[in-house]
DNA sequence: AACGGACCCTGTCCGC
DNA sequence: TGCGGACAGGGTCCGT
């Protein structure tokens, strides 16, 4: 479910409200992708200093150690402050509660591909395994055209799958991958290294523009995404190809096609999107 | 060593 | 209505 825009929107929706809070208690539900890494009650008394994002991970900085939170396919966070309507008891799909002096942070994740992991520092072995291989941040200054070009030139993988892997640039998931390839008129099966310089530039710009726009729009709500304050996203209203198999291309009218790549659906226009 | 596929889990939707 | 199968926004691991 959550790609970079949804994770960033989630971050912005509670980062300021939780900063400075002290952890009162913490409760686990069913197992997630990885174990928490310490007894939940050991978090009691620590301070939440802020919330950062790296790729699709949220990093909750504590005065001692940090929590890595990943939303997987179906995860979402809610943060409800003390003066708001309380969330009530944890439901069957609520697998992590962090009660703080500023409010309750709750992870809801039916499929449980998500994770909440405590690490003593970002240089911890597990943290490095999860974070070190991640590619460039598409909305940051470090994401440059020359570096992006070099990243594509080093891979023969189909461009759609290279984007999804996050090894060159992070945060482009299944929806936005289809969208940016449509906007830059690149066929999704094109080997990354075969894409010409003009289209590489178009793709680079599309990634920045689409992700930034999606953040502005509050992310994409297909079925159940909402930010930590309960707001739904609206980017789905601007999707040109995702989920539109058989419907006319907004540019040329040809029917949008569906392609399976690595067991994931890719939507594209066979007339507008070419390999060269 | 890069790449493709299997797999983790639950819910929903579609065709029979 | 019930049931089986396909599919869903992600990522790791393992075999080639």
GROMACS .gro file of C-alpha atoms (C1' of nucleotides) in nm:
model
  308
    1UNK     CA    1   0.000   0.000   0.000
    2UNK     CA    2   0.228   0.278   0.106
    3UNK     CA    3   0.487   0.408  -0.134
    4UNK     CA    4   0.710   0.704  -0.055
    5UNK     CA    5   0.437   0.970  -0.072
    6UNK     CA    6   0.210   0.781   0.166
    7UNK     CA    7   0.496   0.725   0.409
    8UNK     CA    8   0.601   1.091   0.391
    9UNK     CA    9   0.242   1.210   0.435
   10UNK     CA   10   0.212   0.980   0.734
   11UNK     CA   11   0.535   1.120   0.879
   12UNK     CA   12   0.422   1.479   0.841
   13UNK     CA   13   0.085   1.401   0.997
   14UNK     CA   14   0.229   1.317   1.338
   15UNK     CA   15   0.599   1.409   1.358
   16UNK     CA   16   0.547   1.746   1.523
   17UNK     CA   17   0.276   1.622   1.753
   18UNK     CA   18   0.481   1.332   1.890
   19UNK     CA   19   0.814   1.516   1.918
   20UNK     CA   20   0.908   1.561   2.282
   21UNK     CA   21   0.669   1.292   2.405
   22UNK     CA   22   0.771   1.042   2.670
   23UNK     CA   23   0.683   0.677   2.620
   24UNK     CA   24   0.439   0.557   2.883
   25UNK     CA   25   0.393   0.199   2.765
   26UNK     CA   26   0.408  -0.014   2.456
   27UNK     CA   27   0.213  -0.323   2.353
   28UNK     CA   28   0.268  -0.576   2.076
   29UNK     CA   29  -0.001  -0.770   1.888
   30UNK     CA   30   0.066  -1.052   1.645
   31UNK     CA   31   0.418  -1.097   1.507
   32UNK     CA   32   0.523  -0.865   1.228
   33UNK     CA   33   0.799  -0.907   0.971
   34UNK     CA   34   1.071  -0.900   1.236
   35UNK     CA   35   1.066  -0.913   1.614
   36UNK     CA   36   1.077  -0.581   1.796
   37UNK     CA   37   1.424  -0.655   1.925
   38UNK     CA   38   1.367  -0.582   2.293
   39UNK     CA   39   1.097  -0.620   2.555
   40UNK     CA   40   0.830  -0.360   2.478
   41UNK     CA   41   0.818  -0.243   2.839
   42UNK     CA   42   1.187  -0.153   2.810
   43UNK     CA   43   1.082   0.147   2.598
   44UNK     CA   44   0.900   0.301   2.893
   45UNK     CA   45   1.037   0.638   2.995
   46UNK     CA   46   1.227   0.709   2.674
   47UNK     CA   47   1.175   1.032   2.485
   48UNK     CA   48   1.060   1.052   2.125
   49UNK     CA   49   1.276   1.321   1.973
   50UNK     CA   50   1.150   1.327   1.617
   51UNK     CA   51   1.046   1.130   1.311
   52UNK     CA   52   1.255   1.096   0.998
   53UNK     CA   53   1.200   0.899   0.679
   54UNK     CA   54   1.444   0.693   0.474
   55UNK     CA   55   1.286   0.535   0.167
   56UNK     CA   56   0.968   0.374   0.292
   57UNK     CA   57   1.098   0.345   0.649
   58UNK     CA   58   1.002   0.580   0.928
   59UNK     CA   59   1.269   0.637   1.191
   60UNK     CA   60   1.146   0.736   1.535
   61UNK     CA   61   1.444   0.887   1.711
   62UNK     CA   62   1.448   0.820   2.083
   63UNK     CA   63   1.682   0.972   2.338
   64UNK     CA   64   1.829   0.622   2.349
   65UNK     CA   65   1.808   0.414   2.031
   66UNK     CA   66   1.543   0.438   1.760
   67UNK     CA   67   1.243   0.257   1.619
   68UNK     CA   68   1.231   0.161   1.251
   69UNK     CA   69   0.875   0.139   1.126
   70UNK     CA   70   0.779  -0.008   0.790
   71UNK     CA   71   0.419  -0.020   0.669
   72UNK     CA   72   0.461  -0.311   0.427
   73UNK     CA   73   0.167  -0.357   0.192
   74UNK     CA   74  -0.125  -0.293   0.423
   75UNK     CA   75   0.008  -0.094   0.716
   76UNK     CA   76  -0.101   0.244   0.839
   77UNK     CA   77  -0.033   0.452   1.148
   78UNK     CA   78  -0.269   0.657   1.358
   79UNK     CA   79  -0.164   0.907   1.619
   80UNK     CA   80  -0.432   1.043   1.847
   81UNK     CA   81  -0.350   1.309   2.101
   82UNK     CA   82  -0.483   1.332   2.454
   83UNK     CA   83  -0.745   1.596   2.370
   84UNK     CA   84  -0.889   1.399   2.076
   85UNK     CA   85  -1.144   1.119   2.055
   86UNK     CA   86  -0.952   0.812   2.178
   87UNK     CA   87  -0.889   0.519   1.945
   88UNK     CA   88  -1.033   0.258   2.177
   89UNK     CA   89  -0.900  -0.091   2.240
   90UNK     CA   90  -0.666  -0.250   1.987
   91UNK     CA   91  -0.844  -0.449   1.716
   92UNK     CA   92  -0.735  -0.781   1.565
   93UNK     CA   93  -0.517  -0.603   1.309
   94UNK     CA   94  -0.357  -0.353   1.545
   95UNK     CA   95  -0.013  -0.495   1.618
   96UNK     CA   96   0.176  -0.218   1.792
   97UNK     CA   97   0.065   0.049   2.036
   98UNK     CA   98   0.299   0.315   2.166
   99UNK     CA   99   0.132   0.511   2.442
  100UNK     CA  100   0.305   0.843   2.500
  101UNK     CA  101   0.244   1.154   2.706
  102UNK     CA  102   0.133   1.330   2.387
  103UNK     CA  103  -0.096   1.056   2.257
  104UNK     CA  104  -0.124   0.702   2.126
  105UNK     CA  105   0.064   0.585   1.816
  106UNK     CA  106  -0.094   0.271   1.668
  107UNK     CA  107   0.013   0.047   1.379
  108UNK     CA  108  -0.273  -0.119   1.191
  109UNK     CA  109  -0.153  -0.386   0.947
  110UNK     CA  110  -0.383  -0.669   0.835
  111UNK     CA  111  -0.125  -0.851   0.622
  112UNK     CA  112   0.160  -0.801   0.868
  113UNK     CA  113   0.430  -0.742   0.607
  114UNK     CA  114   0.517  -0.436   0.808
  115UNK     CA  115   0.765  -0.408   1.091
  116UNK     CA  116   0.852  -0.218   1.406
  117UNK     CA  117   1.213  -0.271   1.504
  118UNK     CA  118   1.413  -0.129   1.788
  119UNK     CA  119   1.781  -0.074   1.721
  120UNK     CA  120   2.036   0.089   1.952
  121UNK     CA  121   2.166   0.297   1.663
  122UNK     CA  122   2.158   0.329   1.287
  123UNK     CA  123   2.490   0.150   1.271
  124UNK     CA  124   2.337  -0.160   1.431
  125UNK     CA  125   2.379  -0.465   1.208
  126UNK     CA  126   2.007  -0.509   1.137
  127UNK     CA  127   1.957  -0.139   1.070
  128UNK     CA  128   2.242  -0.146   0.823
  129UNK     CA  129   2.109  -0.456   0.652
  130UNK     CA  130   1.775  -0.283   0.599
  131UNK     CA  131   1.889   0.069   0.519
  132UNK     CA  132   2.238   0.061   0.371
  133UNK     CA  133   2.150  -0.074   0.028
  134UNK     CA  134   1.878   0.183  -0.031
  135UNK     CA  135   1.915   0.411  -0.330
  136UNK     CA  136   1.887   0.788  -0.357
  137UNK     CA  137   1.608   0.991  -0.198
  138UNK     CA  138   1.405   1.120  -0.493
  139UNK     CA  139   1.292   1.438  -0.318
  140UNK     CA  140   1.634   1.522  -0.174
  141UNK     CA  141   1.926   1.720  -0.311
  142UNK     CA  142   2.131   1.403  -0.349
  143UNK     CA  143   1.912   1.281  -0.634
  144UNK     CA  144   2.094   1.413  -0.939
  145UNK     CA  145   2.053   1.337  -1.307
  146UNK     CA  146   2.413   1.218  -1.355
  147UNK     CA  147   2.384   0.976  -1.064
  148UNK     CA  148   2.048   0.852  -1.186
  149UNK     CA  149   2.192   0.802  -1.535
  150UNK     CA  150   2.483   0.606  -1.393
  151UNK     CA  151   2.247   0.391  -1.189
  152UNK     CA  152   2.042   0.297  -1.495
  153UNK     CA  153   2.350   0.239  -1.708
  154UNK     CA  154   2.472  -0.022  -1.462
  155UNK     CA  155   2.166  -0.247  -1.495
  156UNK     CA  156   2.013  -0.465  -1.762
  157UNK     CA  157   1.699  -0.526  -1.554
  158UNK     CA  158   1.365  -0.408  -1.699
  159UNK     CA  159   1.325  -0.046  -1.593
  160UNK     CA  160   0.998  -0.113  -1.408
  161UNK     CA  161   1.162  -0.373  -1.189
  162UNK     CA  162   1.473  -0.165  -1.133
  163UNK     CA  163   1.256   0.121  -1.010
  164UNK     CA  164   1.065  -0.112  -0.777
  165UNK     CA  165   1.385  -0.256  -0.634
  166UNK     CA  166   1.480   0.079  -0.485
  167UNK     CA  167   1.847   0.017  -0.553
  168UNK     CA  168   1.890   0.332  -0.762
  169UNK     CA  169   1.615   0.554  -0.627
  170UNK     CA  170   1.387   0.470  -0.335
  171UNK     CA  171   1.018   0.512  -0.283
  172UNK     CA  172   0.879   0.443  -0.630
  173UNK     CA  173   0.633   0.159  -0.574
  174UNK     CA  174   0.397  -0.023  -0.804
  175UNK     CA  175   0.154   0.262  -0.868
  176UNK     CA  176   0.406   0.540  -0.919
  177UNK     CA  177   0.634   0.320  -1.131
  178UNK     CA  178   0.360   0.274  -1.389
  179UNK     CA  179   0.277   0.644  -1.375
  180UNK     CA  180   0.630   0.781  -1.419
  181UNK     CA  181   0.705   0.540  -1.705
  182UNK     CA  182   0.389   0.651  -1.881
  183UNK     CA  183   0.474   1.018  -1.837
  184UNK     CA  184   0.825   0.966  -1.971
  185UNK     CA  185   0.698   0.741  -2.253
  186UNK     CA  186   0.921   0.447  -2.169
  187UNK     CA  187   0.811   0.088  -2.219
  188UNK     CA  188   0.826  -0.083  -1.878
  189UNK     CA  189   1.019  -0.385  -2.009
  190UNK     CA  190   1.305  -0.179  -2.152
  191UNK     CA  191   1.642  -0.283  -2.008
  192UNK     CA  192   1.748   0.012  -1.793
  193UNK     CA  193   2.081   0.060  -1.968
  194UNK     CA  194   1.912   0.083  -2.310
  195UNK     CA  195   1.710   0.393  -2.231
  196UNK     CA  196   1.834   0.693  -2.427
  197UNK     CA  197   1.954   1.011  -2.252
  198UNK     CA  198   1.645   1.216  -2.336
  199UNK     CA  199   1.413   0.959  -2.186
  200UNK     CA  200   1.637   0.911  -1.884
  201UNK     CA  201   1.605   1.283  -1.821
  202UNK     CA  202   1.228   1.268  -1.871
  203UNK     CA  203   1.207   0.978  -1.627
  204UNK     CA  204   1.421   1.158  -1.371
  205UNK     CA  205   1.197   1.463  -1.389
  206UNK     CA  206   0.879   1.255  -1.380
  207UNK     CA  207   0.991   1.080  -1.063
  208UNK     CA  208   1.054   1.409  -0.886
  209UNK     CA  209   0.736   1.572  -1.010
  210UNK     CA  210   0.499   1.281  -0.955
  211UNK     CA  211   0.622   1.198  -0.605
  212UNK     CA  212   0.620   1.562  -0.499
  213UNK     CA  213   0.270   1.608  -0.638
  214UNK     CA  214   0.150   1.290  -0.468
  215UNK     CA  215   0.282   1.417  -0.134
  216UNK     CA  216   0.094   1.743  -0.189
  217UNK     CA  217  -0.222   1.547  -0.263
  218UNK     CA  218  -0.195   1.350   0.058
  219UNK     CA  219  -0.083   1.030  -0.114
  220UNK     CA  220  -0.292   0.767  -0.290
  221UNK     CA  221  -0.590   0.606  -0.122
  222UNK     CA  222  -0.692   0.298  -0.321
  223UNK     CA  223  -0.881   0.119  -0.050
  224UNK     CA  224  -0.778   0.200   0.301
  225UNK     CA  225  -0.475   0.428   0.324
  226UNK     CA  226  -0.501   0.721   0.558
  227UNK     CA  227  -0.240   0.931   0.731
  228UNK     CA  228  -0.180   0.932   1.104
  229UNK     CA  229  -0.450   1.194   1.151
  230UNK     CA  230  -0.701   0.996   0.949
  231UNK     CA  231  -0.687   1.199   0.624
  232UNK     CA  232  -0.722   1.012   0.295
  233UNK     CA  233  -0.513   1.088  -0.014
  234UNK     CA  234  -0.632   1.209  -0.350
  235UNK     CA  235  -0.354   1.131  -0.594
  236UNK     CA  236  -0.547   0.831  -0.730
  237UNK     CA  237  -0.767   1.083  -0.910
  238UNK     CA  238  -0.473   1.176  -1.132
  239UNK     CA  239  -0.347   0.828  -1.210
  240UNK     CA  240  -0.319   0.801  -1.588
  241UNK     CA  241  -0.257   0.428  -1.625
  242UNK     CA  242  -0.256   0.245  -1.291
  243UNK     CA  243  -0.563   0.024  -1.256
  244UNK     CA  244  -0.699   0.136  -1.593
  245UNK     CA  245  -0.657  -0.176  -1.807
  246UNK     CA  246  -0.870  -0.158  -2.120
  247UNK     CA  247  -0.958   0.208  -2.072
  248UNK     CA  248  -0.841   0.460  -2.332
  249UNK     CA  249  -0.501   0.621  -2.294
  250UNK     CA  250  -0.547   0.984  -2.196
  251UNK     CA  251  -0.289   1.080  -2.457
  252UNK     CA  252  -0.368   0.868  -2.765
  253UNK     CA  253  -0.685   0.674  -2.690
  254UNK     CA  254  -0.534   0.327  -2.731
  255UNK     CA  255  -0.645   0.080  -2.462
  256UNK     CA  256  -0.420   0.066  -2.154
  257UNK     CA  257  -0.247  -0.270  -2.131
  258UNK     CA  258  -0.158  -0.488  -1.833
  259UNK     CA  259   0.177  -0.661  -1.807
  260UNK     CA  260   0.304  -0.895  -1.537
  261UNK     CA  261   0.662  -0.831  -1.427
  262UNK     CA  262   0.794  -1.026  -1.131
  263UNK     CA  263   0.439  -1.109  -1.018
  264UNK     CA  264   0.345  -0.742  -1.009
  265UNK     CA  265   0.106  -0.565  -1.242
  266UNK     CA  266   0.235  -0.294  -1.471
  267UNK     CA  267  -0.005  -0.072  -1.662
  268UNK     CA  268   0.110   0.106  -1.976
  269UNK     CA  269   0.013   0.235  -2.318
  270UNK     CA  270   0.167   0.022  -2.591
  271UNK     CA  271   0.134   0.306  -2.841
  272UNK     CA  272   0.284   0.586  -2.632
  273UNK     CA  273   0.551   0.391  -2.448
  274UNK     CA  274   0.838   0.259  -2.657
  275UNK     CA  275   1.170   0.100  -2.581
  276UNK     CA  276   1.370   0.348  -2.782
  277DA     C1'  277   2.704  -1.078  -0.902
  278DA     C1'  278   2.299  -0.952  -1.103
  279DC     C1'  279   1.867  -1.117  -1.182
  280DG     C1'  280   1.418  -1.379  -1.147
  281DG     C1'  281   1.111  -1.633  -0.868
  282DA     C1'  282   0.914  -1.803  -0.426
  283DC     C1'  283   0.739  -1.662  -0.022
  284DC     C1'  284   0.552  -1.410   0.396
  285DC     C1'  285  -0.021  -1.305   0.547
  286DT     C1'  286  -0.503  -1.158   0.532
  287DG     C1'  287  -0.888  -0.964   0.294
  288DT     C1'  288  -1.165  -0.891  -0.111
  289DC     C1'  289  -1.351  -0.971  -0.541
  290DC     C1'  290  -1.490  -1.245  -0.935
  291DG     C1'  291  -1.650  -1.654  -1.181
  292DC     C1'  292  -1.870  -2.077  -1.136
  293DT     C1'  293  -2.489  -1.866  -0.106
  294DG     C1'  294  -2.051  -2.101  -0.103
  295DC     C1'  295  -1.611  -2.204  -0.273
  296DG     C1'  296  -1.168  -2.174  -0.519
  297DG     C1'  297  -0.847  -1.889  -0.728
  298DA     C1'  298  -0.645  -1.459  -0.843
  299DC     C1'  299  -0.497  -1.049  -0.679
  300DA     C1'  300  -0.354  -0.646  -0.361
  301DG     C1'  301   0.023  -0.024  -0.253
  302DG     C1'  302   0.647  -0.437  -0.020
  303DG     C1'  303   1.071  -0.653   0.062
  304DT     C1'  304   1.387  -1.045   0.175
  305DC     C1'  305   1.596  -1.460   0.065
  306DC     C1'  306   1.762  -1.816  -0.223
  307DG     C1'  307   1.896  -2.042  -0.637
  308DT     C1'  308   2.101  -1.976  -1.079
   0.00000   0.00000   0.00000
